[in-house]
């Protein structure tokens, strides 16, 4: 009940800001960095802002409120944020833009210290555990005309019933759990998002039911460790309420699979250790669960994996792939890989290439190792020189790209079910959609098809997309 009162309080602040903005035509811009969880958080921030009377603009310079939802997983986002803040200084002097920064980077003290010292004109700083208090922070920033700093170190509760303004009306993301308990030694996430905690099954099921009623076709379940949904609660006897048989990730997939109207279910990002047999069986059994599974490898060498604290060996990873391929017909896989983790030798890196060659992933997200302050990886002495990291990255990229065209060939002549998402960005006359395996398909068709799943025959491949034709009969 306590959480409800908090949200009610925030709704009162929403009304107060709305009153201030009456007849003022206020505009906001938002820059979201990082993962889909952040994008989902931004949809909530947009929902709150629009209820407070702000209208979205893509042009930061004309915004009355400029919002940044930050990510700190890799270094480049920091440079981007500071660059944008620098650009805003003059504009703020001219028109008094309110500058608000939230998200993962704000949970890092060295970053907030830098903002306060070098960008003191920032109005609001809020963290990952205080997103729901944005209306209150904004109201106080406007009224008190002084900087609001709203950052908590303790794990925030999960708040329900926040307003939300979704980016699409076909595909929707639903966050099912927050935080991470794995502490991979390169990763900052456990420090900025806190410990794992799951949403109640009822809240998730009702949200998806509601999305189905609104006409959404595809749902992506989100969590930093999505397939360990309710694991901590079960292991530590933390109370949760079972609803429609949901007491684990596998049972959640099964329950959502039954919701009428929803046609596709995806989930990111899982950890290989949590692909227990019940989860693998649920993916195989549930017709709506897409058979593209993200299985983050990170590195192919067992010693490097141990240093990374990934809890599996090269052989265990490969046998998990084999097991999943056997049990899930038409399985395709995507993955994340980091090159140049401290201590990784050229020879050890070859193991990464070897796994990529063997598994033939549908998609590989490649990252150059980035030192993160506060993580064990940052304290390791044997850091790899930048030049060497880049060389490895290029080698991996070349291998991955050669596999993409090879893999694309396999689609030619096949029939694929495609969820039609809209018109093509490059050609208004063409439609675009995605296969179960998340491949972009471009084709000619009537706009009334948008939002439907249709069958297409794939006729050609163009590296980053396929071309299809509508099958008659
Ligand atoms: N450096 C580079 N890549 C990283 N990732 C996480 N932390 C780092 C880091 N310090 C990558 C991992 C993860 C993805 C979301 O980002 O591959 O799966
Ligand atoms: Fe980071 Fe590892 Fe947790 Fe993923 S599982 S968020 S890589 S610590």
Coordinates of C-alpha atoms and ligand atoms in Angstrom, one line a residue:
X1 CA 0.0 0.0 0.0
X2 CA 2.9 2.3 0.8
X3 CA 4.0 2.3 -2.8
X4 CA 0.5 3.4 -3.9
X5 CA 0.6 6.4 -1.6
X6 CA 3.9 7.4 -3.1
X7 CA 2.6 7.2 -6.7
X8 CA -0.6 9.1 -5.6
X9 CA 1.7 11.8 -4.2
X10 CA 3.6 12.0 -7.4
X11 CA 0.3 12.3 -9.3
X12 CA -0.4 15.4 -7.2
X13 CA 2.9 16.8 -8.3
X14 CA 2.0 16.1 -11.9
X15 CA -1.1 18.2 -11.4
X16 CA 0.8 21.0 -9.8
X17 CA 3.3 21.2 -12.7
X18 CA 0.5 20.9 -15.2
X19 CA -1.1 24.0 -13.6
X20 CA 2.1 25.9 -13.9
X21 CA 2.4 25.0 -17.5
X22 CA -1.2 25.9 -18.4
X23 CA -1.5 27.8 -21.7
X24 CA 2.3 27.9 -22.0
X25 CA 3.0 25.3 -24.7
X26 CA 6.0 23.9 -23.0
X27 CA 8.3 21.5 -25.0
X28 CA 10.7 18.8 -23.9
X29 CA 13.5 16.9 -25.5
X30 CA 14.8 13.6 -24.3
X31 CA 18.0 11.7 -25.1
X32 CA 18.0 8.1 -24.1
X33 CA 21.3 6.2 -23.9
X34 CA 21.9 2.5 -23.5
X35 CA 19.7 -0.6 -23.3
X36 CA 16.0 -1.3 -23.7
X37 CA 15.4 -1.0 -20.0
X38 CA 16.5 2.6 -20.2
X39 CA 14.2 3.1 -23.2
X40 CA 11.4 1.7 -21.2
X41 CA 12.2 4.0 -18.3
X42 CA 12.2 6.9 -20.8
X43 CA 8.8 5.9 -21.9
X44 CA 7.7 6.4 -18.3
X45 CA 9.5 9.7 -18.1
X46 CA 7.7 10.8 -21.3
X47 CA 4.4 9.7 -19.9
X48 CA 4.9 11.8 -16.8
X49 CA 6.1 14.8 -18.8
X50 CA 3.2 14.7 -21.2
X51 CA 0.7 14.5 -18.3
X52 CA 2.5 17.6 -16.9
X53 CA 1.7 19.5 -20.1
X54 CA 4.9 19.1 -22.0
X55 CA 5.0 18.3 -25.7
X56 CA 7.9 16.4 -27.2
X57 CA 10.3 18.0 -29.6
X58 CA 13.2 16.3 -31.4
X59 CA 15.1 19.6 -31.4
X60 CA 17.0 20.1 -28.1
X61 CA 17.5 23.8 -28.9
X62 CA 13.8 24.6 -28.8
X63 CA 13.0 22.6 -25.7
X64 CA 12.0 24.2 -22.4
X65 CA 13.1 21.1 -20.6
X66 CA 16.0 18.9 -21.8
X67 CA 16.1 15.5 -20.3
X68 CA 18.9 12.9 -20.4
X69 CA 18.4 9.3 -19.4
X70 CA 22.0 8.0 -19.1
X71 CA 23.8 4.7 -19.4
X72 CA 27.2 3.9 -17.9
X73 CA 27.9 0.5 -19.3
X74 CA 30.7 1.8 -21.6
X75 CA 32.7 5.0 -21.6
X76 CA 31.5 6.6 -24.8
X77 CA 28.2 7.6 -23.3
X78 CA 30.0 9.9 -20.8
X79 CA 31.7 11.9 -23.6
X80 CA 28.3 12.2 -25.3
X81 CA 26.6 13.5 -22.2
X82 CA 29.2 16.1 -21.4
X83 CA 29.3 17.3 -25.0
X84 CA 25.5 17.8 -25.0
X85 CA 25.6 19.6 -21.6
X86 CA 28.3 21.9 -23.0
X87 CA 26.1 22.7 -26.0
X88 CA 23.2 23.5 -23.7
X89 CA 25.0 26.2 -21.6
X90 CA 24.4 29.1 -24.0
X91 CA 20.9 28.0 -24.8
X92 CA 20.1 27.8 -21.1
X93 CA 21.4 31.3 -20.6
X94 CA 19.2 32.6 -23.4
X95 CA 15.9 30.8 -22.6
X96 CA 16.2 29.3 -19.1
X97 CA 15.9 25.7 -20.3
X98 CA 15.5 23.2 -17.4
X99 CA 18.2 20.6 -17.6
X100 CA 17.5 17.2 -16.0
X101 CA 19.8 14.2 -16.0
X102 CA 18.7 10.7 -14.8
X103 CA 19.6 7.1 -15.1
X104 CA 22.6 4.8 -14.4
X105 CA 25.4 7.4 -14.7
X106 CA 23.8 9.4 -11.9
X107 CA 24.5 6.5 -9.5
X108 CA 28.2 7.1 -9.9
X109 CA 29.6 9.6 -7.5
X110 CA 32.6 10.7 -9.7
X111 CA 30.0 11.6 -12.5
X112 CA 27.7 13.6 -10.2
X113 CA 30.7 15.4 -8.7
X114 CA 31.9 16.3 -12.2
X115 CA 28.4 17.6 -13.2
X116 CA 28.2 19.8 -10.0
X117 CA 31.7 21.2 -10.6
X118 CA 31.7 21.6 -14.4
X119 CA 28.0 21.9 -15.3
X120 CA 26.5 23.7 -12.3
X121 CA 23.6 24.9 -14.4
X122 CA 22.1 21.4 -14.3
X123 CA 18.7 21.7 -12.5
X124 CA 17.8 18.1 -11.7
X125 CA 19.9 15.0 -11.0
X126 CA 18.1 11.8 -10.3
X127 CA 19.1 8.1 -10.1
X128 CA 17.8 4.7 -11.1
X129 CA 15.9 4.3 -7.8
X130 CA 14.1 7.6 -7.9
X131 CA 12.7 7.8 -11.4
X132 CA 9.1 7.8 -10.1
X133 CA 9.8 11.0 -8.1
X134 CA 10.6 13.0 -11.2
X135 CA 7.4 15.1 -11.0
X136 CA 8.3 16.1 -7.4
X137 CA 11.9 16.9 -8.4
X138 CA 10.7 19.0 -11.3
X139 CA 8.1 20.9 -9.3
X140 CA 10.7 21.8 -6.7
X141 CA 13.3 22.8 -9.3
X142 CA 10.7 25.2 -10.8
X143 CA 9.5 26.6 -7.5
X144 CA 12.7 26.7 -5.5
X145 CA 14.9 27.6 -8.4
X146 CA 17.7 25.5 -7.1
X147 CA 19.3 22.3 -8.1
X148 CA 17.5 19.1 -7.0
X149 CA 19.6 16.1 -6.3
X150 CA 17.6 12.9 -5.8
X151 CA 19.8 9.9 -5.7
X152 CA 19.4 6.8 -3.5
X153 CA 21.9 4.1 -2.8
X154 CA 19.5 1.6 -1.6
X155 CA 17.5 -0.6 -4.0
X156 CA 14.3 1.2 -4.9
X157 CA 10.9 -0.5 -4.7
X158 CA 9.1 -1.3 -7.9
X159 CA 6.4 1.2 -8.5
X160 CA 3.3 0.4 -10.5
X161 CA 0.9 2.7 -12.2
X162 CA 3.3 5.3 -13.5
X163 CA 2.0 7.1 -16.6
X164 CA 3.6 5.8 -19.8
X165 CA 4.0 7.1 -23.3
X166 CA 5.1 4.2 -25.5
X167 CA 7.2 4.7 -28.7
X168 CA 5.2 2.2 -30.8
X169 CA 1.6 1.0 -30.9
X170 CA 2.6 -2.4 -32.3
X171 CA 5.5 -3.5 -30.0
X172 CA 5.8 -2.8 -26.3
X173 CA 8.4 -3.5 -23.7
X174 CA 7.5 -4.7 -20.2
X175 CA 10.1 -4.5 -17.5
X176 CA 9.7 -7.6 -15.3
X177 CA 12.6 -7.4 -13.0
X178 CA 15.3 -4.9 -11.9
X179 CA 18.9 -5.2 -10.9
X180 CA 21.5 -7.9 -11.1
X181 CA 23.2 -10.2 -8.6
X182 CA 25.8 -11.7 -10.9
X183 CA 28.7 -9.2 -10.6
X184 CA 30.5 -10.0 -13.8
X185 CA 33.8 -8.4 -13.2
X186 CA 33.7 -6.0 -16.1
X187 CA 30.1 -4.7 -15.4
X188 CA 28.9 -1.7 -13.6
X189 CA 25.2 -2.6 -13.7
X190 CA 25.0 -4.4 -10.3
X191 CA 26.4 -1.2 -8.7
X192 CA 24.0 1.3 -10.4
X193 CA 20.9 -0.8 -10.6
X194 CA 21.2 -2.6 -7.3
X195 CA 20.1 -6.2 -6.4
X196 CA 17.7 -8.3 -8.3
X197 CA 14.0 -7.8 -7.5
X198 CA 11.1 -9.0 -9.5
X199 CA 7.7 -7.4 -10.2
X200 CA 4.6 -9.3 -9.0
X201 CA 3.2 -11.7 -11.5
X202 CA -0.3 -10.1 -11.3
X203 CA 1.1 -6.7 -12.2
X204 CA 2.9 -8.1 -15.3
X205 CA 0.0 -10.2 -16.5
X206 CA -2.4 -7.3 -16.2
X207 CA -0.1 -5.0 -18.0
X208 CA 0.3 -7.4 -20.9
X209 CA -3.5 -8.0 -21.0
X210 CA -4.0 -4.3 -21.1
X211 CA -1.5 -4.0 -24.0
X212 CA -3.3 -6.8 -25.9
X213 CA -6.5 -4.9 -25.5
X214 CA -4.9 -1.8 -26.9
X215 CA -3.9 -3.8 -29.9
X216 CA -0.2 -4.4 -29.2
X217 CA 1.1 -7.5 -31.0
X218 CA 4.6 -8.0 -29.7
X219 CA 5.8 -7.9 -26.1
X220 CA 9.5 -7.8 -25.0
X221 CA 10.0 -8.8 -21.4
X222 CA 12.9 -6.8 -20.0
X223 CA 15.3 -7.3 -17.1
X224 CA 19.1 -7.1 -16.5
X225 CA 18.9 -10.8 -15.9
X226 CA 15.5 -11.5 -17.3
X227 CA 15.4 -15.3 -17.0
X228 CA 16.2 -15.3 -13.3
X229 CA 12.7 -13.7 -12.8
X230 CA 11.5 -14.5 -9.2
X231 CA 14.7 -16.6 -8.6
X232 CA 15.9 -14.5 -5.6
X233 CA 12.4 -14.4 -4.2
X234 CA 12.1 -18.2 -4.3
X235 CA 15.6 -18.9 -3.0
X236 CA 15.4 -16.3 -0.1
X237 CA 11.8 -16.9 0.7
X238 CA 10.9 -13.3 -0.1
X239 CA 7.1 -13.1 -0.3
X240 CA 5.4 -12.9 -3.7
X241 CA 2.0 -13.7 -4.8
X242 CA 1.6 -16.4 -7.4
X243 CA -0.9 -15.5 -10.1
X244 CA -2.2 -17.7 -12.9
X245 CA 0.4 -20.3 -12.0
X246 CA 3.3 -17.8 -12.4
X247 CA 6.2 -18.5 -10.0
X248 CA 9.2 -18.5 -12.3
X249 CA 10.4 -17.2 -15.7
X250 CA 9.2 -20.4 -17.4
X251 CA 5.7 -20.2 -16.0
X252 CA 5.6 -16.5 -16.8
X253 CA 6.3 -17.2 -20.5
X254 CA 3.5 -19.8 -20.5
X255 CA 1.0 -17.5 -18.9
X256 CA 1.8 -14.6 -21.3
X257 CA 1.6 -17.1 -24.2
X258 CA -2.1 -17.6 -23.4
X259 CA -3.0 -13.9 -23.6
X260 CA -5.2 -13.4 -26.6
X261 CA -4.1 -10.7 -29.0
X262 CA -0.4 -11.0 -28.2
X263 CA 1.3 -12.7 -31.1
X264 CA 5.0 -12.5 -30.3
X265 CA 7.0 -12.7 -27.1
X266 CA 10.7 -11.8 -26.8
X267 CA 12.9 -11.3 -23.8
X268 CA 16.2 -9.6 -23.0
X269 CA 18.7 -9.9 -21.5
X270 CA 19.2 -13.4 -20.1
X271 CA 22.2 -15.1 -18.6
X272 CA 23.2 -18.6 -19.8
X273 CA 23.2 -19.9 -16.3
X274 CA 19.5 -19.3 -16.0
X275 CA 18.5 -21.3 -19.0
X276 CA 17.3 -24.2 -16.9
X277 CA 15.4 -27.0 -18.5
X278 CA 12.0 -25.6 -17.6
X279 CA 12.9 -22.3 -19.4
X280 CA 14.2 -24.2 -22.5
X281 CA 11.0 -26.3 -22.6
X282 CA 8.8 -23.2 -22.2
X283 CA 10.5 -21.6 -25.2
X284 CA 10.0 -24.8 -27.2
X285 CA 6.3 -25.2 -26.2
X286 CA 5.0 -21.7 -26.4
X287 CA 4.1 -20.9 -30.0
X288 CA 4.3 -17.1 -29.5
X289 CA 7.8 -17.1 -27.9
X290 CA 10.2 -16.1 -30.7
X291 CA 12.8 -18.7 -31.4
X292 CA 15.5 -16.1 -31.5
X293 CA 17.3 -16.4 -28.2
X294 CA 19.9 -14.0 -26.9
X295 CA 22.7 -15.9 -25.2
X296 CA 25.4 -13.6 -24.1
X297 CA 28.8 -15.3 -24.6
X298 CA 31.1 -12.3 -23.6
X299 CA 34.2 -14.4 -24.2
X300 CA 35.0 -17.8 -25.7
X301 CA 38.0 -18.8 -23.5
X302 CA 37.4 -20.6 -20.2
X303 CA 40.1 -18.7 -18.3
X304 CA 38.9 -15.4 -19.4
X305 CA 35.3 -16.4 -18.6
X306 CA 36.5 -17.3 -15.1
X307 CA 38.2 -13.9 -14.7
X308 CA 34.9 -12.3 -15.9
X309 CA 33.0 -14.3 -13.3
X310 CA 30.6 -15.6 -15.9
X311 CA 30.1 -19.0 -14.2
X312 CA 30.4 -21.2 -17.3
X313 CA 33.2 -22.6 -19.4
X314 CA 33.6 -22.6 -23.2
X315 CA 32.5 -26.3 -23.2
X316 CA 29.5 -25.6 -21.0
X317 CA 28.4 -22.8 -23.2
X318 CA 28.7 -24.9 -26.4
X319 CA 26.8 -27.8 -24.8
X320 CA 24.0 -25.4 -23.7
X321 CA 23.8 -24.3 -27.3
X322 CA 23.6 -27.9 -28.5
X323 CA 20.9 -28.8 -26.0
X324 CA 18.8 -25.8 -26.9
X325 CA 19.2 -26.5 -30.6
X326 CA 18.0 -30.0 -30.0
X327 CA 15.0 -29.0 -28.0
X328 CA 13.9 -25.9 -29.8
X329 CA 13.1 -26.4 -33.5
X330 CA 14.2 -23.4 -35.7
X331 CA 16.3 -21.9 -32.9
X332 CA 18.4 -18.9 -33.9
X333 CA 20.9 -17.2 -31.5
X334 CA 22.2 -13.8 -30.9
X335 CA 25.0 -12.8 -28.5
X336 CA 27.1 -10.1 -26.8
X337 CA 30.9 -10.3 -27.0
X338 CA 33.6 -8.2 -25.2
X339 CA 37.1 -8.1 -26.7
X340 CA 40.2 -7.1 -24.8
X341 CA 39.2 -8.0 -21.3
X342 CA 42.2 -7.6 -19.0
X343 CA 44.7 -10.4 -19.4
X344 CA 43.1 -11.8 -22.6
X345 CA 45.9 -13.1 -24.8
X346 CA 45.8 -13.3 -28.6
X347 CA 45.6 -17.1 -28.3
X348 CA 42.7 -16.8 -25.8
X349 CA 40.9 -14.5 -28.1
X350 CA 41.0 -17.2 -30.7
X351 CA 38.6 -19.2 -28.5
X352 CA 36.0 -16.4 -29.0
X353 CA 36.4 -16.6 -32.8
X354 CA 36.1 -20.4 -32.5
X355 CA 32.8 -20.2 -30.7
X356 CA 31.5 -17.6 -33.2
X357 CA 32.5 -19.9 -36.0
X358 CA 30.8 -22.9 -34.4
X359 CA 27.6 -21.3 -33.3
X360 CA 26.9 -19.1 -36.3
X361 CA 25.0 -16.5 -34.4
X362 CA 22.1 -14.6 -36.2
X363 CA 23.4 -11.4 -34.7
X364 CA 26.5 -10.5 -32.6
X365 CA 26.7 -7.3 -30.5
X366 CA 30.4 -6.6 -30.3
X367 CA 32.0 -4.4 -27.6
X368 CA 35.5 -3.2 -26.9
X369 CA 36.3 -3.7 -23.2
X370 CA 35.8 -0.4 -21.3
X371 CA 37.2 0.1 -17.8
X372 CA 34.4 1.0 -15.3
X373 CA 35.4 2.6 -12.0
X374 CA 34.4 0.4 -9.1
X375 CA 34.4 -2.9 -10.9
X376 CA 37.0 -5.7 -10.3
X377 CA 38.0 -5.5 -13.9
X378 CA 39.2 -2.0 -13.5
X379 CA 41.6 -3.0 -10.8
X380 CA 43.2 -5.8 -12.8
X381 CA 46.8 -4.9 -13.7
X382 CA 47.1 -6.6 -17.1
X383 CA 44.9 -4.1 -19.1
X384 CA 45.1 -4.6 -22.9
X385 CA 46.5 -1.6 -25.0
X386 CA 43.7 0.2 -27.0
X387 CA 45.4 -0.6 -30.3
X388 CA 45.4 -4.4 -29.6
X389 CA 41.7 -4.3 -28.5
X390 CA 40.8 -2.5 -31.7
X391 CA 42.7 -5.1 -33.8
X392 CA 40.8 -7.9 -32.1
X393 CA 37.5 -6.1 -32.6
X394 CA 38.2 -5.7 -36.4
X395 CA 39.0 -9.4 -36.6
X396 CA 35.8 -10.4 -34.9
X397 CA 33.8 -7.9 -37.0
X398 CA 35.2 -9.3 -40.2
X399 CA 34.2 -12.9 -39.1
X400 CA 30.7 -11.8 -38.1
X401 CA 30.1 -9.9 -41.3
X402 CA 31.2 -12.9 -43.4
X403 CA 28.7 -15.0 -41.5
X404 CA 25.9 -12.5 -42.0
X405 CA 25.9 -12.7 -45.8
X406 CA 26.3 -16.5 -45.6
X407 CA 23.4 -16.7 -43.1
X408 CA 21.2 -14.4 -45.2
X409 CA 21.5 -16.7 -48.2
X410 CA 19.6 -19.3 -46.2
X411 CA 16.5 -17.1 -46.1
X412 CA 16.3 -16.8 -49.8
X413 CA 13.4 -18.8 -51.2
X414 CA 11.9 -19.4 -47.7
X415 CA 8.6 -18.2 -46.4
X416 CA 8.7 -16.0 -43.3
X417 CA 6.1 -14.7 -40.9
X418 CA 6.7 -11.0 -40.7
X419 CA 5.2 -8.5 -38.2
X420 CA 4.6 -5.4 -40.4
X421 CA 5.9 -2.3 -38.4
X422 CA 5.5 0.6 -40.8
X423 CA 6.9 2.2 -43.9
X424 CA 10.5 1.9 -44.8
X425 CA 12.7 4.8 -43.6
X426 CA 14.5 5.0 -46.9
X427 CA 11.5 4.5 -49.2
X428 CA 8.0 5.6 -48.1
X429 CA 6.5 3.4 -50.9
X430 CA 7.8 0.2 -49.2
X431 CA 6.8 -1.5 -46.0
X432 CA 9.1 -2.9 -43.4
X433 CA 8.7 -5.6 -40.7
X434 CA 10.6 -8.3 -38.8
X435 CA 10.9 -12.0 -38.9
X436 CA 10.7 -14.2 -35.8
X437 CA 14.5 -14.1 -35.9
X438 CA 14.3 -10.3 -35.8
X439 CA 15.6 -9.8 -39.4
X440 CA 14.4 -6.7 -41.1
X441 CA 12.4 -7.4 -44.3
X442 CA 11.4 -4.7 -46.8
X443 CA 8.6 -5.3 -49.2
X444 CA 5.9 -3.7 -51.3
X445 CA 2.4 -3.7 -49.8
X446 CA -0.6 -1.8 -48.7
X447 CA -0.3 0.4 -45.5
X448 CA -3.4 -1.4 -44.1
X449 CA -1.0 -4.3 -43.4
X450 CA 0.8 -2.4 -40.7
X451 CA 0.4 -4.1 -37.4
X452 CA -0.3 -7.5 -38.8
X453 CA 1.7 -10.6 -39.1
X454 CA 1.8 -11.7 -42.8
X455 CA 3.7 -14.4 -44.8
X456 CA 6.3 -13.2 -47.2
X457 CA 8.6 -15.0 -49.5
X458 CA 12.2 -13.8 -49.3
X459 CA 13.7 -13.0 -52.7
X460 CA 17.0 -11.3 -52.0
X461 CA 19.4 -10.3 -49.2
X462 CA 21.1 -7.0 -48.7
X463 CA 23.4 -7.5 -45.7
X464 CA 21.3 -5.6 -43.1
X465 CA 17.9 -6.4 -44.6
X466 CA 16.1 -8.9 -46.7
X467 CA 13.6 -8.2 -49.5
X468 CA 10.3 -10.1 -49.6
X469 CA 7.2 -10.4 -51.7
X470 CA 3.7 -11.1 -50.5
X471 CA 2.5 -14.6 -51.2
X472 CA -0.9 -14.9 -52.8
X473 CA -3.0 -17.9 -51.8
Ligands
LIG1 N1 33.0 -3.0 -21.4 C1 32.5 -3.4 -22.6 N2 31.3 -4.0 -22.8 C2 30.6 -4.2 -21.7 N3 29.4 -4.7 -21.5 C3 29.1 -4.6 -20.2 N4 30.1 -4.0 -19.5 C4 31.0 -3.7 -20.4 C5 32.3 -3.1 -20.3 N5 32.8 -2.7 -19.1 C6 28.6 -5.3 -22.6 C7 28.3 -6.8 -22.3 C8 26.9 -6.8 -22.0 C9 26.4 -5.7 -22.8 C10 25.0 -5.1 -22.4 O1 27.4 -4.7 -22.7 O2 28.6 -7.5 -23.4 O3 26.2 -8.0 -22.2
LIG2 FE1 26.3 -7.0 -16.0 FE2 26.8 -9.6 -15.8 FE3 24.6 -8.5 -14.5 FE4 24.6 -8.7 -17.2 S1 24.7 -10.4 -15.8 S2 24.0 -6.9 -16.0 S3 26.8 -8.4 -17.7 S4 26.8 -8.1 -14.1

